[in-house]
Coordinates of C-alpha atoms in Angstrom, one line a residue:
X798 CA 114.8 70.7 155.0
X799 CA 118.2 68.4 155.7
X800 CA 117.2 64.9 156.8
X801 CA 118.5 63.6 159.9
X802 CA 118.8 59.6 160.4
X803 CA 119.7 58.4 164.4
X804 CA 121.6 55.0 164.9
X805 CA 122.2 54.1 168.2
X806 CA 121.7 50.1 169.6
X807 CA 120.6 52.3 173.7
X808 CA 116.9 53.2 173.1
X809 CA 117.6 56.1 175.3
X810 CA 119.9 58.0 173.3
X811 CA 118.0 57.4 170.9
X812 CA 114.8 59.1 171.6
X813 CA 117.4 61.5 173.9
X814 CA 118.9 62.3 170.6
X815 CA 114.9 63.0 169.1
X816 CA 112.5 64.8 171.5
X817 CA 115.7 67.2 173.4
X818 CA 117.3 69.1 171.1
X819 CA 115.7 71.0 168.6
X820 CA 116.5 70.3 164.6
X821 CA 113.8 72.2 163.4
X822 CA 116.3 75.7 164.6
X823 CA 119.0 73.9 162.7
X824 CA 116.2 73.3 159.6
X825 CA 116.7 69.2 160.4
X826 CA 114.6 67.6 160.2
X827 CA 114.8 63.2 161.6
X828 CA 113.6 60.7 159.6
X829 CA 114.2 57.5 161.3
X830 CA 116.4 55.9 163.7
X831 CA 118.5 52.7 164.6
X832 CA 119.7 50.3 166.3
X833 CA 122.7 49.2 163.9
X834 CA 124.6 49.7 161.4
X835 CA 122.7 47.0 159.2
X836 CA 119.5 48.8 160.1
X837 CA 120.8 51.8 159.2
X838 CA 122.5 51.2 156.2
X839 CA 119.4 50.2 154.5
X840 CA 117.2 53.1 155.7
X841 CA 119.9 54.8 154.0
X842 CA 119.6 52.8 150.7
X843 CA 116.0 54.3 150.7
X844 CA 115.9 57.7 152.0
X845 CA 119.1 58.9 152.2
X846 CA 119.5 60.9 153.9
X847 CA 121.1 64.2 154.6
X848 CA 123.3 63.2 157.5
X849 CA 123.3 60.6 160.3
X850 CA 124.8 60.6 163.2
X851 CA 126.2 57.2 164.8
X852 CA 127.2 55.7 167.7
X853 CA 131.1 54.0 166.8
X854 CA 130.8 50.8 168.8
X855 CA 127.1 48.8 167.9
X856 CA 126.7 45.6 168.0
X857 CA 126.6 43.4 164.4
X858 CA 127.8 46.5 161.9
X859 CA 130.0 49.1 164.3
X860 CA 130.1 53.0 163.4
X861 CA 134.0 53.1 161.7
X862 CA 132.1 50.0 158.9
X863 CA 128.7 52.3 159.1
X864 CA 130.8 55.3 157.8
X865 CA 133.4 53.2 154.9
X866 CA 129.8 52.2 153.5
X867 CA 129.0 55.2 153.4
X868 CA 131.8 57.0 151.6
X869 CA 131.6 54.7 149.5
X870 CA 128.5 54.7 147.9
X871 CA 127.2 58.3 149.0
X872 CA 129.9 60.9 149.8
X873 CA 127.2 63.9 149.6
X874 CA 126.3 62.3 153.1
X875 CA 127.5 64.6 156.4
X876 CA 128.6 61.4 159.7
X877 CA 128.7 63.0 162.7
X878 CA 129.7 60.2 165.4
X879 CA 128.5 60.1 169.6
X880 CA 131.1 57.7 171.5
X881 CA 132.4 57.7 175.4
X882 CA 135.0 58.9 176.9
X883 CA 137.1 56.1 177.2
X884 CA 136.7 55.6 172.3
X885 CA 139.0 58.3 172.0
X886 CA 141.8 55.9 170.5
X887 CA 138.8 54.7 168.9
X888 CA 137.0 57.6 167.8
X889 CA 141.1 58.8 165.8
X890 CA 141.0 55.7 163.7
X891 CA 136.8 57.2 163.2
X892 CA 137.6 60.0 161.8
X893 CA 139.9 59.2 160.0
X894 CA 137.2 57.3 157.9
X895 CA 135.4 60.7 156.9
X896 CA 133.7 62.2 159.7
X897 CA 133.2 65.6 159.7
X898 CA 133.1 66.0 164.1
X899 CA 132.0 64.1 166.4
X900 CA 130.8 64.2 170.2
X901 CA 131.4 63.0 172.9
X902 CA 128.7 60.8 175.3
X903 CA 126.5 61.8 177.6
X904 CA 125.2 64.2 174.4
X905 CA 126.0 68.4 176.3
X906 CA 123.5 69.5 174.5
X907 CA 125.2 72.8 174.1
X908 CA 127.6 71.1 172.0
X909 CA 125.0 69.7 169.5
X910 CA 124.7 72.7 168.7
X911 CA 127.7 73.9 168.2
X912 CA 128.4 70.6 165.9
X913 CA 125.5 71.4 163.9
X914 CA 126.5 75.4 163.4
X915 CA 129.4 73.4 162.3
X916 CA 127.4 70.7 159.7
X917 CA 124.5 72.7 158.8
X918 CA 126.5 75.4 157.5
X919 CA 128.7 73.0 155.8
X920 CA 126.0 71.6 154.1
X921 CA 124.3 74.8 152.8
X922 CA 127.5 76.1 151.1
X923 CA 127.4 72.9 148.7
X924 CA 124.3 73.0 148.8
X925 CA 124.5 76.7 147.1
X926 CA 127.4 75.8 145.2
X927 CA 125.2 72.4 144.2
X928 CA 123.3 74.6 143.3
X929 CA 125.0 77.1 141.6
X930 CA 126.6 74.2 138.9
X931 CA 123.3 73.2 137.8
X932 CA 122.6 76.5 136.4
X933 CA 125.7 77.0 135.7
X934 CA 125.3 73.8 133.2
X935 CA 121.8 75.3 132.2
X936 CA 123.6 78.3 130.1
X937 CA 125.9 76.4 129.2
X938 CA 123.1 74.1 127.6
X939 CA 121.1 76.9 126.6
X940 CA 124.2 78.5 125.1
X941 CA 126.1 75.9 123.5
X942 CA 124.6 76.9 120.0
X943 CA 126.4 80.4 120.6
X944 CA 129.5 78.4 121.7
X945 CA 129.1 76.0 118.3
X946 CA 129.1 79.7 115.7
X947 CA 131.6 80.9 117.6
X948 CA 133.9 78.1 117.0
X949 CA 133.4 77.6 113.1
X950 CA 134.1 82.2 112.5
X951 CA 137.5 80.8 114.1
X952 CA 137.9 78.3 111.7
X953 CA 137.9 81.0 109.6
X954 CA 139.5 83.4 111.1
X955 CA 142.5 84.8 110.9
X956 CA 144.3 83.0 113.6
X957 CA 144.8 80.0 113.9
X958 CA 142.8 77.8 116.4
X959 CA 144.1 76.2 119.0
X960 CA 143.0 72.9 121.4
X961 CA 141.2 71.9 118.3
X962 CA 140.2 67.9 119.6
X963 CA 139.7 69.5 122.9
X964 CA 137.2 72.1 121.6
X965 CA 135.5 70.1 119.7
X966 CA 134.3 67.1 121.7
X967 CA 133.2 69.7 124.5
X968 CA 130.6 71.0 121.6
X969 CA 129.9 67.9 120.6
X970 CA 130.8 68.7 116.5
X971 CA 131.6 66.2 114.5
X972 CA 134.6 67.4 112.7
X973 CA 137.3 65.2 112.5
X974 CA 141.6 67.2 112.4
X975 CA 142.3 65.0 109.2
X976 CA 139.6 65.4 107.0
X977 CA 139.1 66.8 103.8
X978 CA 137.2 70.1 103.7
X979 CA 134.8 72.8 101.3
X980 CA 133.6 76.3 102.4
X981 CA 131.0 77.6 101.0
X982 CA 129.7 81.4 100.9
X983 CA 126.2 81.6 100.5
X984 CA 125.3 85.4 99.7
X985 CA 122.7 87.4 99.7
X986 CA 121.9 89.3 96.3
X987 CA 120.4 92.7 96.3
X988 CA 120.9 93.1 100.0
X989 CA 120.3 96.5 100.4
X990 CA 116.9 95.8 99.1
X991 CA 116.5 92.5 101.2
X992 CA 117.4 94.9 104.4
X993 CA 115.8 98.1 103.2
X994 CA 111.7 95.7 102.6
X995 CA 112.2 94.4 106.3
X996 CA 112.3 95.2 110.1
X997 CA 115.3 94.1 112.6
X998 CA 112.5 91.3 113.6
X999 CA 111.7 90.2 109.3
X1000 CA 115.4 90.3 109.4
X1001 CA 116.0 87.9 111.8
X1002 CA 113.9 85.5 111.4
X1003 CA 114.6 85.1 107.1
X1004 CA 118.1 84.0 108.3
X1005 CA 117.2 81.7 111.0
X1006 CA 115.6 81.0 108.2
X1007 CA 118.6 80.5 105.6
X1008 CA 120.6 78.0 108.6
X1009 CA 117.8 76.4 108.2
X1010 CA 117.2 75.9 104.8
X1011 CA 121.0 75.0 104.5
X1012 CA 121.4 72.9 106.9
X1013 CA 118.8 71.0 106.0
X1014 CA 119.9 70.0 102.6
X1015 CA 124.0 70.4 103.6
X1016 CA 122.9 67.2 106.7
X1017 CA 121.1 65.7 103.0
X1018 CA 124.7 65.3 101.1
X1019 CA 126.9 66.0 103.3
X1020 CA 128.8 66.6 106.7
X1021 CA 128.5 69.8 107.6
X1022 CA 127.6 73.0 109.5
X1023 CA 126.2 76.4 108.2
X1024 CA 126.3 79.4 109.7
X1025 CA 125.9 83.1 109.9
X1026 CA 129.7 85.3 109.7
X1027 CA 128.1 89.2 108.4
X1028 CA 124.5 90.2 108.0
X1029 CA 123.8 88.7 104.3
X1030 CA 126.7 86.0 104.0
X1031 CA 126.3 82.6 105.5
X1032 CA 129.7 80.2 105.6
X1033 CA 128.9 75.8 105.4
X1034 CA 132.0 73.8 106.3
X1035 CA 131.4 71.5 104.7
X1036 CA 132.9 67.5 104.0
X1037 CA 131.9 64.2 102.5
X1038 CA 129.6 61.5 104.4
X1039 CA 131.1 58.7 102.5
X1040 CA 134.1 57.5 100.6
X1041 CA 133.5 58.6 97.1
X1042 CA 136.5 59.8 94.8
X1043 CA 137.2 63.4 94.6
X1044 CA 135.3 63.3 91.5
X1045 CA 132.2 62.3 93.0
X1046 CA 132.3 64.8 95.8
X1047 CA 132.4 67.8 93.4
X1048 CA 129.5 67.3 91.8
X1049 CA 127.8 66.9 95.0
X1050 CA 129.0 69.6 96.7
X1051 CA 127.6 71.7 93.5
X1052 CA 124.5 69.6 93.4
X1053 CA 123.6 71.0 96.9
X1054 CA 124.5 74.6 96.4
X1055 CA 122.0 74.3 93.1
X1056 CA 119.9 72.4 95.9
X1057 CA 120.6 75.8 98.1
X1058 CA 119.9 78.6 95.6
X1059 CA 116.8 77.0 94.0
X1060 CA 115.0 76.7 97.4
X1061 CA 115.9 79.5 99.1
X1062 CA 114.3 81.6 95.6
X1063 CA 111.9 79.1 95.5
X1064 CA 110.3 79.4 99.8
X1065 CA 112.2 82.2 101.1
X1066 CA 112.1 84.7 97.7
X1067 CA 116.5 85.2 97.8
X1068 CA 118.2 85.2 95.0
X1069 CA 121.9 83.7 96.6
X1070 CA 125.3 83.9 94.7
X1071 CA 127.3 80.9 96.4
X1072 CA 131.2 81.0 96.0
X1073 CA 133.3 77.9 95.9
X1074 CA 137.1 78.0 97.5
X1075 CA 139.0 74.4 96.5
X1076 CA 139.8 71.5 98.2
X1077 CA 142.0 71.2 101.8
X1078 CA 143.4 68.6 103.7
X1079 CA 143.1 69.8 107.9
X1080 CA 141.1 70.8 109.7
X1081 CA 142.6 74.6 109.7
X1082 CA 143.2 74.9 106.4
X1083 CA 140.0 75.8 106.3
X1084 CA 140.8 80.4 106.7
X1085 CA 142.3 79.2 103.4
X1086 CA 138.8 78.1 101.6
X1087 CA 136.5 80.2 103.4
X1088 CA 139.3 83.6 101.4
X1089 CA 139.0 81.9 98.2
X1090 CA 134.9 81.1 98.3
X1091 CA 134.5 84.6 99.4
X1092 CA 136.7 86.3 96.8
X1093 CA 134.6 83.7 94.4
X1094 CA 131.4 84.9 95.9
X1095 CA 132.3 89.0 95.3
X1096 CA 132.1 88.1 91.8
X1097 CA 129.3 88.5 91.2
X1098 CA 130.0 92.2 90.2
X1099 CA 131.2 90.8 86.2
X1100 CA 130.5 87.1 86.6
X1101 CA 126.6 88.5 87.6
X1102 CA 124.1 87.4 90.5
X1103 CA 122.1 84.8 91.9
X1104 CA 124.9 82.2 90.3
X1105 CA 127.2 79.3 91.6
X1106 CA 130.8 80.6 91.5
X1107 CA 133.9 78.3 91.6
X1108 CA 137.8 79.1 91.6
X1109 CA 138.4 78.1 88.8
X1110 CA 135.5 80.1 87.1
X1111 CA 137.9 83.3 87.4
X1112 CA 141.1 81.2 85.9
X1113 CA 141.4 83.8 83.4
X1114 CA 143.4 85.3 80.7
X1115 CA 144.2 88.0 82.6
X1116 CA 143.9 86.9 86.1
X1117 CA 147.1 84.1 85.4
X1118 CA 148.8 86.1 83.2
X1119 CA 148.3 89.1 86.1
X1120 CA 147.3 92.1 84.0
X1121 CA 145.6 95.8 84.9
X1122 CA 143.6 97.9 82.4
X1123 CA 142.9 101.1 83.9
X1124 CA 140.2 103.2 82.9
X1125 CA 141.3 105.6 79.7
X1126 CA 141.5 109.2 79.3
X1127 CA 140.7 109.2 76.1
X1128 CA 137.3 107.0 77.0
X1129 CA 136.6 110.2 79.6
X1130 CA 136.9 112.7 76.0
X1131 CA 135.0 111.1 74.0
X1132 CA 132.3 110.1 76.5
X1133 CA 131.8 114.3 76.9
X1134 CA 132.0 114.1 73.1
X1135 CA 128.8 112.0 72.8
X1136 CA 127.2 114.2 75.5
X1137 CA 127.8 117.7 74.0
X1138 CA 126.7 116.6 70.5
X1139 CA 123.4 115.4 72.4
X1140 CA 124.3 111.5 70.2
X1141 CA 122.6 109.0 72.0
X1142 CA 123.7 106.3 69.6
X1143 CA 127.5 107.5 69.9
X1144 CA 127.3 107.9 73.7
X1145 CA 126.3 104.0 73.8
X1146 CA 129.3 103.0 71.4
X1147 CA 132.0 104.4 74.2
X1148 CA 130.5 102.8 76.9
X1149 CA 130.4 99.5 75.1
X1150 CA 133.8 100.5 75.4
X1151 CA 133.9 102.1 78.5
X1152 CA 132.1 98.8 80.3
X1153 CA 134.0 95.6 78.6
X1154 CA 137.3 97.7 80.2
X1155 CA 135.9 96.7 83.9
X1156 CA 134.9 93.8 82.9
X1157 CA 137.9 92.7 82.3
X1158 CA 140.0 93.9 85.5
X1159 CA 139.1 92.1 87.2
X1160 CA 141.5 92.3 89.6
X1161 CA 140.6 95.0 91.5
X1162 CA 136.6 94.3 90.8
X1163 CA 134.1 96.0 92.2
X1164 CA 135.4 97.8 94.5
X1165 CA 136.9 99.9 91.1
X1166 CA 134.1 99.5 88.6
X1167 CA 132.2 101.3 91.0
X1168 CA 134.7 104.4 91.1
X1169 CA 134.6 104.9 86.9
X1170 CA 131.2 105.0 87.0
X1171 CA 131.2 107.6 89.3
X1172 CA 133.8 110.0 88.2
X1173 CA 131.5 110.0 85.1
X1174 CA 128.8 111.0 87.0
X1175 CA 131.1 113.6 88.1
X1176 CA 131.5 114.9 84.6
X1177 CA 129.1 115.0 83.5
X1178 CA 127.0 116.8 86.4
X1179 CA 130.3 119.4 85.7
X1180 CA 129.4 119.3 81.9
X1181 CA 125.6 120.2 82.6
X1182 CA 127.0 123.0 84.7
X1183 CA 129.3 124.2 81.9
X1184 CA 125.3 124.4 80.1
X1185 CA 123.5 125.7 82.5
X1186 CA 121.4 122.6 81.9
X1187 CA 121.5 121.7 86.0
X1188 CA 117.6 121.4 88.0
X1189 CA 116.8 121.1 91.5
X1190 CA 115.1 117.8 90.0
X1191 CA 118.7 116.8 88.2
X1192 CA 120.6 117.7 91.5
X1193 CA 117.9 115.8 93.4
X1194 CA 118.2 112.3 91.2
X1195 CA 122.0 112.8 90.4
X1196 CA 122.2 112.0 94.5
X1197 CA 119.9 108.4 93.9
X1198 CA 122.3 107.8 91.9
X1199 CA 125.3 108.9 94.0
X1200 CA 123.8 106.4 96.5
X1201 CA 122.3 103.6 94.5
X1202 CA 125.3 103.0 93.2
X1203 CA 126.8 102.0 95.9
X1204 CA 125.0 99.4 96.7
X1205 CA 124.7 97.6 93.3
X1206 CA 126.2 94.8 93.5
X1207 CA 127.3 94.3 89.6
X1208 CA 128.9 95.9 87.0
X1209 CA 125.7 95.2 84.4
X1210 CA 123.5 96.7 87.7
X1211 CA 126.0 100.0 87.5
X1212 CA 125.9 99.6 83.6
X1213 CA 122.3 100.4 83.4
X1214 CA 122.1 102.8 85.5
X1215 CA 124.8 105.3 84.4
X1216 CA 123.0 104.8 80.8
X1217 CA 119.8 105.1 82.1
X1218 CA 121.4 108.8 83.5
X1219 CA 123.4 109.3 81.0
X1220 CA 120.4 108.9 78.3
X1221 CA 118.3 111.5 80.1
X1222 CA 121.6 114.1 80.9
X1223 CA 122.3 114.2 77.1
X1224 CA 118.7 114.6 76.4
X1225 CA 118.2 117.8 78.7
X1226 CA 121.6 118.7 76.7
X1227 CA 119.6 118.5 73.1
X1228 CA 116.8 119.9 74.2
X1229 CA 118.5 123.4 76.1
X1230 CA 120.3 123.8 72.5
X1231 CA 117.4 123.7 70.5
X1232 CA 115.7 125.0 73.7
X1233 CA 112.2 122.9 72.8
X1234 CA 110.5 120.0 74.8
X1235 CA 107.6 118.9 72.4
X1236 CA 109.6 116.3 71.4
X1237 CA 110.1 114.9 74.4
X1238 CA 106.2 115.7 74.6
X1239 CA 105.6 113.9 70.9
X1240 CA 107.3 110.8 71.3
X1241 CA 105.5 110.7 75.4
X1242 CA 102.2 110.8 73.9
X1243 CA 102.7 107.8 70.1
X1244 CA 104.2 105.4 73.7
X1245 CA 100.7 106.1 75.5
X1246 CA 98.2 105.9 72.5
X1247 CA 100.4 103.0 71.3
X1248 CA 100.0 101.3 73.9
X1249 CA 97.0 102.0 75.8
X1250 CA 94.7 98.4 76.5
X1251 CA 98.3 97.3 78.5
X1252 CA 97.0 96.4 81.5
X1253 CA 99.1 98.2 84.3
X1254 CA 101.0 101.0 81.9
X1255 CA 103.3 102.8 84.5
X1256 CA 105.4 105.9 84.7
X1257 CA 107.9 103.6 84.4
X1258 CA 107.5 101.5 80.9
X1259 CA 106.6 105.1 79.1
X1260 CA 109.8 106.3 80.6
X1261 CA 111.4 103.2 78.9
X1262 CA 109.7 103.4 76.1
X1263 CA 112.2 107.4 75.4
X1264 CA 114.8 106.1 76.9
X1265 CA 114.3 108.7 80.5
X1266 CA 113.9 108.1 84.1
X1267 CA 110.6 107.8 85.9
X1268 CA 110.8 110.4 87.3
X1269 CA 112.7 112.2 85.0
X1270 CA 109.6 111.7 82.2
X1271 CA 107.1 112.6 84.7
X1272 CA 109.2 116.3 85.5
X1273 CA 108.7 117.5 82.1
X1274 CA 105.8 115.8 80.3
X1275 CA 103.9 117.9 83.8
X1276 CA 105.5 121.0 83.6
X1277 CA 105.1 121.0 79.3
X1278 CA 101.2 119.9 79.1
X1279 CA 100.3 120.7 82.6
X1280 CA 99.3 117.0 82.7
X1281 CA 100.8 114.1 84.3
X1282 CA 101.5 111.3 82.5
X1283 CA 98.2 109.0 84.4
X1284 CA 95.6 111.7 83.1
X1285 CA 96.9 112.1 80.0
X1286 CA 97.0 108.6 79.8
X1287 CA 93.2 107.8 81.5
X1288 CA 92.4 110.6 79.7
X1289 CA 93.1 108.8 76.1
X1290 CA 91.3 105.2 78.4
X1291 CA 88.4 107.5 78.5
X1292 CA 88.3 108.4 74.5
X1293 CA 88.3 105.8 73.4
X1294 CA 85.6 103.9 75.6
X1295 CA 83.3 106.4 74.8
X1296 CA 84.1 105.6 71.4
X1297 CA 83.7 101.7 71.6
X1298 CA 80.4 102.7 74.2
X1299 CA 78.9 104.1 70.6
X1300 CA 78.2 101.1 68.8
X1301 CA 75.4 99.3 71.5
X1302 CA 77.3 96.1 69.5
X1303 CA 80.7 95.8 71.6
X1304 CA 79.7 94.5 76.1
X1305 CA 80.7 96.2 78.4
X1306 CA 83.2 94.0 80.2
X1307 CA 85.2 93.7 76.5
X1308 CA 85.4 97.2 76.1
X1309 CA 86.8 97.8 80.0
X1310 CA 89.1 95.1 79.1
X1311 CA 90.2 96.8 75.6
X1312 CA 90.4 100.4 77.0
X1313 CA 93.8 98.5 79.4
X1314 CA 91.1 97.9 82.9
X1315 CA 90.4 95.0 84.5
X1316 CA 88.1 95.9 87.2
X1317 CA 84.7 97.3 86.2
X1318 CA 84.1 99.1 89.3
X1319 CA 87.2 100.6 88.9
X1320 CA 86.5 101.9 85.0
X1321 CA 83.1 103.2 85.9
X1322 CA 84.0 105.0 88.8
X1323 CA 86.7 107.5 86.4
X1324 CA 84.3 107.2 83.3
X1325 CA 81.7 108.6 85.5
X1326 CA 84.9 111.5 87.3
X1327 CA 86.1 112.7 83.7
X1328 CA 82.4 112.4 81.7
X1329 CA 79.7 112.5 84.9
X1330 CA 78.3 109.8 84.1
X1331 CA 78.3 106.6 84.5
X1332 CA 79.0 104.2 80.8
X1333 CA 76.0 102.9 81.3
X1334 CA 74.6 106.3 80.9
X1335 CA 76.9 107.9 78.7
X1336 CA 76.3 104.7 75.9
X1337 CA 72.2 105.3 76.9
X1338 CA 72.2 108.7 75.4
X1339 CA 74.7 108.6 72.4
X1340 CA 74.7 105.0 70.8

């Protein structure tokens, strides 16, 4: 409902207007009456009516004076003048004071209906516009974080953003255009594994937590903003809060980076590599510092993960001179010779030389190193095919390796995978040449006989000891013996337990731990399954 105030010095006019017109049909409620402009002004200040229906001439404050006050102080209120026919010239001057309409006395109800229809339609339109504006303001407030992030992304993008000062002021950001800035890139290590173990919801929660920790630490040391650029990459736009010198600012920056790395590892259990670009003197130069920071973070492929890397740390004789090394075909031939001879020592020496060259080839980075590794895998595969030493199991292992190489982030990780893969190939070729797997089985048995007392001993541990992957060593052992590695490990432990149980001096709890089990109830279950009796019953019968 809209509120209406009727102002007229004639009581009969006020009464007639109030009583003989159906105001409710227009959504209007008469909130009061006033007999003069000064009285009306006091009521308006208290009640804030939407509509004022006022006489033009009144003794103390006429309608024109009243309307001037309303226009200045309450411009949203609509004014309708009521006047006599002999006051036309007076009414014309009154309409210049922002009245929306007028009617003549005596009031014609049909005329009043027409006027009210127009005025209420105008009020409805203004109310709808205000509602829309309020809704847009609410949405704008809710979307402000997204707008800020979009703007921050534009600062490190390829195109130079325009209208910086106005946009910064609108977004409420503390980013002087003529200050000195650094860009920090925080890159999540082992991203493929981090993503593989989390749902989309869990990843979003993790990203939110990373941003919170980074922003909180940033505000502790410096001034700036941290935002997510792409999956697994977070960017900080930073400047110093005080007036310290350049050396002090760099120390603060490095301390901040170290604190971010340590806190993310402590609270979120993730490792990050942090790249830091050079200082730039203008906000518009941030994209140059970002490219440097991104390049620095990407160089974890040879410097290693979980590090803080600045552009200074990338300055090496190789990069300064522009030298570029390529994969030497002679090394490939030496690699194949070592495989054919099943010479593990020679194989390791050739790999040392290959990866030493890759480590110097920093200009091409991780992509070049991965391509060389794939060439090595293909060369080994061709050789096994020529020697008829392939199998479905080998093909499956190779497929897994191929996918895994694209997920590795450092040259060291690739080296480890390639060396393990080639060791298996070397072993296969050697066994193919001798036609025997007995040596491998004996080596596995020797490892188990020596280490059965270790709690948590796994096929992965055993495979590492004999330089084979867990899957491959398990497969070969099963094929040769008919037992799985775990079955043989349990057999060894049970036999050792029998020996100890025959001596009453040994306590049951000590025996359990001596053969590699930490849970006595689990050991009892395995022992009974293997022997048909509990350890206590066995001791009673054989001690």
